[in-house]
mmCIF file of C-alpha atoms in Angstrom:
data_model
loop_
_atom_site.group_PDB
_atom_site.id
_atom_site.type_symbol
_atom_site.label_atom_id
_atom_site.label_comp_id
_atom_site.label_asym_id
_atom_site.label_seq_id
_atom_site.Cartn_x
_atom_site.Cartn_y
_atom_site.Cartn_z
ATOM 1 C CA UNK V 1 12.852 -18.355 -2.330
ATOM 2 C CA UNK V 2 8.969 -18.507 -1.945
ATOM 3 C CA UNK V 3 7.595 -15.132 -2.571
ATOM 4 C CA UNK V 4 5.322 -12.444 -3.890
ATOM 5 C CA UNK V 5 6.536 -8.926 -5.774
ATOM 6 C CA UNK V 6 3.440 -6.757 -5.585
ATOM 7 C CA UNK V 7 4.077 -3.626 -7.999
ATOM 8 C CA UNK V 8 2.558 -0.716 -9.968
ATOM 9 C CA UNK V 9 1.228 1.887 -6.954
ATOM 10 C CA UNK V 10 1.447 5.331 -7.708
ATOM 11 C CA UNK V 11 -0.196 8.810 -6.942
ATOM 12 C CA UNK V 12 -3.038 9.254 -9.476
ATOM 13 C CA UNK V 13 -5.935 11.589 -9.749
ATOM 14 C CA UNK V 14 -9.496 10.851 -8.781
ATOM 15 C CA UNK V 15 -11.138 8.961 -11.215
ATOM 16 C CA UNK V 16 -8.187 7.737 -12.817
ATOM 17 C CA UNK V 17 -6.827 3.944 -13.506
ATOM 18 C CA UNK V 18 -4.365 1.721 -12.475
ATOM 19 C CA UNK V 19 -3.073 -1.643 -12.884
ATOM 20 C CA UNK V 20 -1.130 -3.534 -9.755
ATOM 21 C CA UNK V 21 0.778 -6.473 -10.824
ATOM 22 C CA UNK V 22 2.119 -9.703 -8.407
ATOM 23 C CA UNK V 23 4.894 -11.615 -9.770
ATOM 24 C CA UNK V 24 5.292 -15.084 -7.731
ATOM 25 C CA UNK V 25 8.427 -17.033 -7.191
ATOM 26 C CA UNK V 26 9.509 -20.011 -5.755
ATOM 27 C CA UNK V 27 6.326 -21.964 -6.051
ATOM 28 C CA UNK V 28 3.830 -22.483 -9.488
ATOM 29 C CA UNK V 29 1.457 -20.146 -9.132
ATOM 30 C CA UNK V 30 -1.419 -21.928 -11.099
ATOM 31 C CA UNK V 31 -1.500 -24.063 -8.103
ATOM 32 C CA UNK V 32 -3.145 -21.826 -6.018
ATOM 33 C CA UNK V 33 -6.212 -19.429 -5.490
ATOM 34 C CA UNK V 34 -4.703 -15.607 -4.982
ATOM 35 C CA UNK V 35 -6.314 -12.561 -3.998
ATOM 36 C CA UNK V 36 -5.466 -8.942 -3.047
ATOM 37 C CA UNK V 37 -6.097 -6.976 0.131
ATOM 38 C CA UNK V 38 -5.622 -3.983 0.633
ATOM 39 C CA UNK V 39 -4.564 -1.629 4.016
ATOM 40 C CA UNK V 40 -5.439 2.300 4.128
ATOM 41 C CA UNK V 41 -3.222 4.440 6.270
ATOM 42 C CA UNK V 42 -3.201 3.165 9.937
ATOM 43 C CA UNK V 43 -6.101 1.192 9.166
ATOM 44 C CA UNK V 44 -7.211 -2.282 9.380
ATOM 45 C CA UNK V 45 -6.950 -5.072 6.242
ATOM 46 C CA UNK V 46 -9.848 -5.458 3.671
ATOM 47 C CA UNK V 47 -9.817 -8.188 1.690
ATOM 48 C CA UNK V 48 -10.592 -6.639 -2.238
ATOM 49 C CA UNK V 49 -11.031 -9.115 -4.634
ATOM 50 C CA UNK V 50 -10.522 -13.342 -5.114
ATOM 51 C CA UNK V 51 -9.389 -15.285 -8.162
ATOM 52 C CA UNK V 52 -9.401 -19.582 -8.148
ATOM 53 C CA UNK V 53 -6.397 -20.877 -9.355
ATOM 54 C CA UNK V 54 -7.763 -22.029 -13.085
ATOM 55 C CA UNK V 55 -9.351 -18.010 -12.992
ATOM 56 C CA UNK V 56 -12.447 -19.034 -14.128
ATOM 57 C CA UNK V 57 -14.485 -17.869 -10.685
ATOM 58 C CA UNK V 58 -13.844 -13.934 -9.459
ATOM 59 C CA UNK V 59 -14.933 -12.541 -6.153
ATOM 60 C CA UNK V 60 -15.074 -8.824 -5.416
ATOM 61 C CA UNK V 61 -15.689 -6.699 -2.137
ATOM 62 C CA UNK V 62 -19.020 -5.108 -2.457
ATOM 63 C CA UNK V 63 -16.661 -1.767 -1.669
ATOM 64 C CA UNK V 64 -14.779 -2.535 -5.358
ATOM 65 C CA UNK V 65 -17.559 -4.683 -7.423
ATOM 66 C CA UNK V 66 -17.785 -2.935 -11.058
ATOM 67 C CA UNK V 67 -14.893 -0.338 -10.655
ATOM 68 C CA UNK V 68 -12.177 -3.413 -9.939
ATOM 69 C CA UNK V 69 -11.025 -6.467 -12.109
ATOM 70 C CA UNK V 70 -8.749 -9.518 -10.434
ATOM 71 C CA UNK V 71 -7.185 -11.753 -13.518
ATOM 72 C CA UNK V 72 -4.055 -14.274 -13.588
ATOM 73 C CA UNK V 73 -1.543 -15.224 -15.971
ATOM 74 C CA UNK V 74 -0.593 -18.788 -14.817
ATOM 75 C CA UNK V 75 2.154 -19.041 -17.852
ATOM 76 C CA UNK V 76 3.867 -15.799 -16.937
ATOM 77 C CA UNK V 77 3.490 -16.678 -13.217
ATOM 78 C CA UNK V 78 1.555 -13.175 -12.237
ATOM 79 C CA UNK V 79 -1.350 -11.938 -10.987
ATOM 80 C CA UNK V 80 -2.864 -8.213 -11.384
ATOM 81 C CA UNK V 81 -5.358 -6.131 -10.576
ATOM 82 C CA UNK V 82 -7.140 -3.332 -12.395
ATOM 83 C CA UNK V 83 -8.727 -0.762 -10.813
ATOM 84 C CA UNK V 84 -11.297 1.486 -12.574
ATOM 85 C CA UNK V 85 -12.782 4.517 -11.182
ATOM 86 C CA UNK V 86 -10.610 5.164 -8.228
ATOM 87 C CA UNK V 87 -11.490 7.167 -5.809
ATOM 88 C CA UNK V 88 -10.327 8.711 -2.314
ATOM 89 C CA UNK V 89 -10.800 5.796 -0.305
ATOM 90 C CA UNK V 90 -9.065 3.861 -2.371
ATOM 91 C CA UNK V 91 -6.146 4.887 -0.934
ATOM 92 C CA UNK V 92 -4.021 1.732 0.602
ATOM 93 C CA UNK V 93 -0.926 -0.821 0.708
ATOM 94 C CA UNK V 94 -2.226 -3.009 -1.821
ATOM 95 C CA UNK V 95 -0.871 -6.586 -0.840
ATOM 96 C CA UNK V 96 -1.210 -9.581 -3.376
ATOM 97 C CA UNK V 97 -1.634 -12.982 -0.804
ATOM 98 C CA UNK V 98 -1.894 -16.777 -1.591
ATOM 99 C CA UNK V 99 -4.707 -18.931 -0.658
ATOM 100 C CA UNK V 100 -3.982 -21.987 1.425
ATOM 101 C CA UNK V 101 -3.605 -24.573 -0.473
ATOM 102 C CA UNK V 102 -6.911 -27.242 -0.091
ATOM 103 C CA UNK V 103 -10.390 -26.751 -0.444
ATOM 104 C CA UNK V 104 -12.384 -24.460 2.192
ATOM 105 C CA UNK V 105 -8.667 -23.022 3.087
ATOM 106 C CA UNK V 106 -9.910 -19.290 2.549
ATOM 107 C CA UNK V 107 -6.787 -17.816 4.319
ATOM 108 C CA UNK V 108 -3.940 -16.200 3.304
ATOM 109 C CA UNK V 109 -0.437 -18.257 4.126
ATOM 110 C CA UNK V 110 1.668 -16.466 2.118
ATOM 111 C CA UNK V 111 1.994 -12.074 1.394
ATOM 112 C CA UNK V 112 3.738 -9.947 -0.834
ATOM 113 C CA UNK V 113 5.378 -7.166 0.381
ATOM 114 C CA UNK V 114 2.880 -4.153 -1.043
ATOM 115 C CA UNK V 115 2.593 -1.204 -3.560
ATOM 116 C CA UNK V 116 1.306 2.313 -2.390
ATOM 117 C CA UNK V 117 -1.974 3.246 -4.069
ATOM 118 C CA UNK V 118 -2.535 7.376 -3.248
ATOM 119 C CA UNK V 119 -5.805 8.646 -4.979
ATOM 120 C CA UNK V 120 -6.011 12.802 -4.954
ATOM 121 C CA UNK V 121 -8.388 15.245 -6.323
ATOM 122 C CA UNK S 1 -20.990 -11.621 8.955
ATOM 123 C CA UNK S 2 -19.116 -8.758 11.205
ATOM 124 C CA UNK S 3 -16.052 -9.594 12.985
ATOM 125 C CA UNK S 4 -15.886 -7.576 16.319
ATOM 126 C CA UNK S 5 -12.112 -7.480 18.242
ATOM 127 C CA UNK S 6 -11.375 -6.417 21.741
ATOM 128 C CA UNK S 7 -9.430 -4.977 23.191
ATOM 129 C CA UNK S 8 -8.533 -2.159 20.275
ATOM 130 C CA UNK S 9 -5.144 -2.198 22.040
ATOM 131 C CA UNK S 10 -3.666 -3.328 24.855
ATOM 132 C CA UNK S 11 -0.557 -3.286 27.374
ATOM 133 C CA UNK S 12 1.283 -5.901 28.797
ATOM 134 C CA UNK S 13 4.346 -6.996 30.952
ATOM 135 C CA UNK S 14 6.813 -9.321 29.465
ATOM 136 C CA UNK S 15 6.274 -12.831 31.007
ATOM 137 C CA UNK S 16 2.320 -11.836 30.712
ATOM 138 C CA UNK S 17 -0.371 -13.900 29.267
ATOM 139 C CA UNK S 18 -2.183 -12.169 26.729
ATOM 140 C CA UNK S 19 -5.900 -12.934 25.415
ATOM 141 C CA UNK S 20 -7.328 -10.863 22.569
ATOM 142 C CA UNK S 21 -11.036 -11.725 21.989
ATOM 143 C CA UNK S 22 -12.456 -12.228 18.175
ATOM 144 C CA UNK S 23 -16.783 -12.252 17.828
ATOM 145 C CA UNK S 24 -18.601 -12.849 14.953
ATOM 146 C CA UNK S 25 -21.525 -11.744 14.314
ATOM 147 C CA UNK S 26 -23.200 -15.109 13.232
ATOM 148 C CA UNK S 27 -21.873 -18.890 13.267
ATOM 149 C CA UNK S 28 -18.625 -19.609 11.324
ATOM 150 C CA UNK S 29 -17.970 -22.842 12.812
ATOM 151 C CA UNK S 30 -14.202 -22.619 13.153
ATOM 152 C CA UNK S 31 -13.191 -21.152 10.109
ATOM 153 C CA UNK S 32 -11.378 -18.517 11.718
ATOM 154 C CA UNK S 33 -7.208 -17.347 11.051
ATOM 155 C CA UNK S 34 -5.254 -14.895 13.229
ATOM 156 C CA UNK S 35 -2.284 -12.842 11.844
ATOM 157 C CA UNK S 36 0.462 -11.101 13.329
ATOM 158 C CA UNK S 37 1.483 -7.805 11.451
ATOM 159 C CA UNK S 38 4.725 -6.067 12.888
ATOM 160 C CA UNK S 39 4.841 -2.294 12.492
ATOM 161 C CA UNK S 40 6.169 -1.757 8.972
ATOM 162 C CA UNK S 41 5.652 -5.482 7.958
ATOM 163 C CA UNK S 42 3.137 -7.632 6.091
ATOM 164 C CA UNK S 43 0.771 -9.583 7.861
ATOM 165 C CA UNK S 44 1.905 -13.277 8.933
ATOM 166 C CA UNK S 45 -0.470 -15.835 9.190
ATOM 167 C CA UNK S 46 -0.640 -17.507 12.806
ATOM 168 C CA UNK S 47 -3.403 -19.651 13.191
ATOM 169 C CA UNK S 48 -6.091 -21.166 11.097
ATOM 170 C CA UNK S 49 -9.102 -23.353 11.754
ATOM 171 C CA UNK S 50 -9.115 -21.510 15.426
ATOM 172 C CA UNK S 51 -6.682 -23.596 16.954
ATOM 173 C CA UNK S 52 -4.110 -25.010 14.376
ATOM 174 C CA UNK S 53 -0.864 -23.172 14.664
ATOM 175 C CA UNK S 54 0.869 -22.471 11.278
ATOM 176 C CA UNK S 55 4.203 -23.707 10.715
ATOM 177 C CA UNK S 56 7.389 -22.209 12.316
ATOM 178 C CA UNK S 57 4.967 -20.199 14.779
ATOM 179 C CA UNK S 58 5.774 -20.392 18.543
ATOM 180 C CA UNK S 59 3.958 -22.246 20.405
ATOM 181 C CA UNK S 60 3.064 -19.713 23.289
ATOM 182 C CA UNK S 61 0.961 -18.545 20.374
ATOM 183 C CA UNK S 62 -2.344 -20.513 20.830
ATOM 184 C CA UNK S 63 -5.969 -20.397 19.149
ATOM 185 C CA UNK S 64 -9.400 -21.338 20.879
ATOM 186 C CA UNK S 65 -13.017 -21.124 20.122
ATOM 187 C CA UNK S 66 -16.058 -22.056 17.638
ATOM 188 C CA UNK S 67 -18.980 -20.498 16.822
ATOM 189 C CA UNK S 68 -18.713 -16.988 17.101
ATOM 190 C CA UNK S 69 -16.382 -16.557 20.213
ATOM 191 C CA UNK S 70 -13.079 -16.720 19.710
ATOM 192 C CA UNK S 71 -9.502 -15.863 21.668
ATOM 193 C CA UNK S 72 -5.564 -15.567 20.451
ATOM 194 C CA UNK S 73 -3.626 -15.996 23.969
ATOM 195 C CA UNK S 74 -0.397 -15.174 24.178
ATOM 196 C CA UNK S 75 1.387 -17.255 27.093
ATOM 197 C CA UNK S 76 4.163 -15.378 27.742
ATOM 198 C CA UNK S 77 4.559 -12.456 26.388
ATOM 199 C CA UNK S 78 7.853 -11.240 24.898
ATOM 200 C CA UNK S 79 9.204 -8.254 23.139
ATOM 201 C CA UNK S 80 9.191 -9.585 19.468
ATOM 202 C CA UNK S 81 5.591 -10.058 20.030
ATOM 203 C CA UNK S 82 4.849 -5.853 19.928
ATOM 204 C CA UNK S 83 2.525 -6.301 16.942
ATOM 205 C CA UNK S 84 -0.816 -5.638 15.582
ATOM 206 C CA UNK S 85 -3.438 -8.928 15.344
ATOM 207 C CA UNK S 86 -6.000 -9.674 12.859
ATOM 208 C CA UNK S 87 -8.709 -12.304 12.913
ATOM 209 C CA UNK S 88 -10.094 -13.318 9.877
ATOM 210 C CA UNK S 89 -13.447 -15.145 9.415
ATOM 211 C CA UNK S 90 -13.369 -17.404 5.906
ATOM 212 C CA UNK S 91 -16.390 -19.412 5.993
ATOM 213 C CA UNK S 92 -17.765 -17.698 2.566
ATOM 214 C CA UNK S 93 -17.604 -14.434 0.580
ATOM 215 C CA UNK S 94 -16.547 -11.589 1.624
ATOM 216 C CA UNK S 95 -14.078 -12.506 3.755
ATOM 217 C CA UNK S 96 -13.390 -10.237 6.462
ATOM 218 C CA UNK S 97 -11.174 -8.948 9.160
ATOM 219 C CA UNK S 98 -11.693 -8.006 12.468
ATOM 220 C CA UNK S 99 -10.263 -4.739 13.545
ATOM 221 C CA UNK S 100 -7.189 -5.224 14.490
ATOM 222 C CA UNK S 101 -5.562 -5.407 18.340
ATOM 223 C CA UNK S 102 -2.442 -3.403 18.497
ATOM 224 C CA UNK S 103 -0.253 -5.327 21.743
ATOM 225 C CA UNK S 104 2.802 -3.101 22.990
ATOM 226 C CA UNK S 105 5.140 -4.136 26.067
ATOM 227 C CA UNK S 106 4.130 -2.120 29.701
#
């Protein structure tokens, strides 16, 4: 089965660190760009942060740039996400997503199913 | 570029055709997605490059637009529709969502 295991959320202090990981199935992950986006409580998405499918070219929301660090391990199949610095409104289902396959595809045709990220002071 | 939805939320009859209404706030061509996200469920992509439906999607579903104006109609509307929709914009970093249009059944 084609899918994405998103783990790692937990309730952490302000300040603190964590590190999500995606585990991908199914498919061979070095084939494709992946990303993570993120969903507060009864909020809208927000796209976070971008890796291309070599890793070699990051993108970060302006919201996470400096505190947050996207990386891949195409051998292990697995994506994570280390976040630095966290603060209240980080607070969010953290979802791990695929990038269409193809250039200029910059949308997201496949999800995993989440991990809770809870920042409190 | 800001990507503006309306309605916030709407209600509808089954059998009703639905339009929800995506603006951006400058050009993006047509490099525009929509996603469905059921309540307690990830987001499933719909439509991409405004108009092409994605795979195994029904086709009351239906994507039109360019530019900066776009609109997800709904046909006929049924009960396994009740969702939240997302446009996305993807013509360059930071991609970005609109705000989301939360459809429930009248």
């Amino acid at each position: 089965e084609v899918q994405l295991v998103a783990s790692g959320g937990g309730l952490l202090q302000r300040g603190g660190s964590l590190r999500l990981s995606c585990a991908a199935s199914g498919f061979t992950l070095s084939t494709y760009a992946m990303n993570w986006v993120r969903q507060a409580p009864g909020k809208g998405l927000e796209w976070v942060s971008y890796i291309s499918s070599s890793g070699n070219l990051t993108y970060h929301a302006d919201s996470v740039k400096g505190r947050f660090t996207i990386s891949r391990d195409n051998a292990k199949n697995s994506l994570s996400l280390q976040m630095n610095s966290l603060r209240d409104e980080d607070t969010a289902v953290y979802y791990c997503a695929r990038k269409s396959y193809g250039s200029g595809n910059y949308y997201f045709d496949l999800w995993g199913q989440g991990t809770l990220v809870t920042v409190s002071s | 570029i800001q990507m503006t939805q309306s309605p916030s939320s709407l209600s509808a009859s089954v059998g009703d055709r639905v339009t929800i209404t995506c603006r951006a706030s400058q050009g993006i061509n047509n490099y525009l997605a929509w996603y469905q996200q059921k309540p307690g469920t990830v987001p499933n992509l719909l439509i991409y490059a405004a108009s092409t439906l994605q795979s195994g999607v029904p086709s009351r579903f239906s994507g039109s637009g360019s530019g900066t104006d776009f609109t997800l109609t709904i046909s006929s509307l049924q009960p396994e529709d009740v969702a939240t929709y997302y446009c996305q914009k993807y013509n360059g970093s930071p991609l970005s969502f609109g705000g989301g249009t939360k459809v429930e059944i009248k």
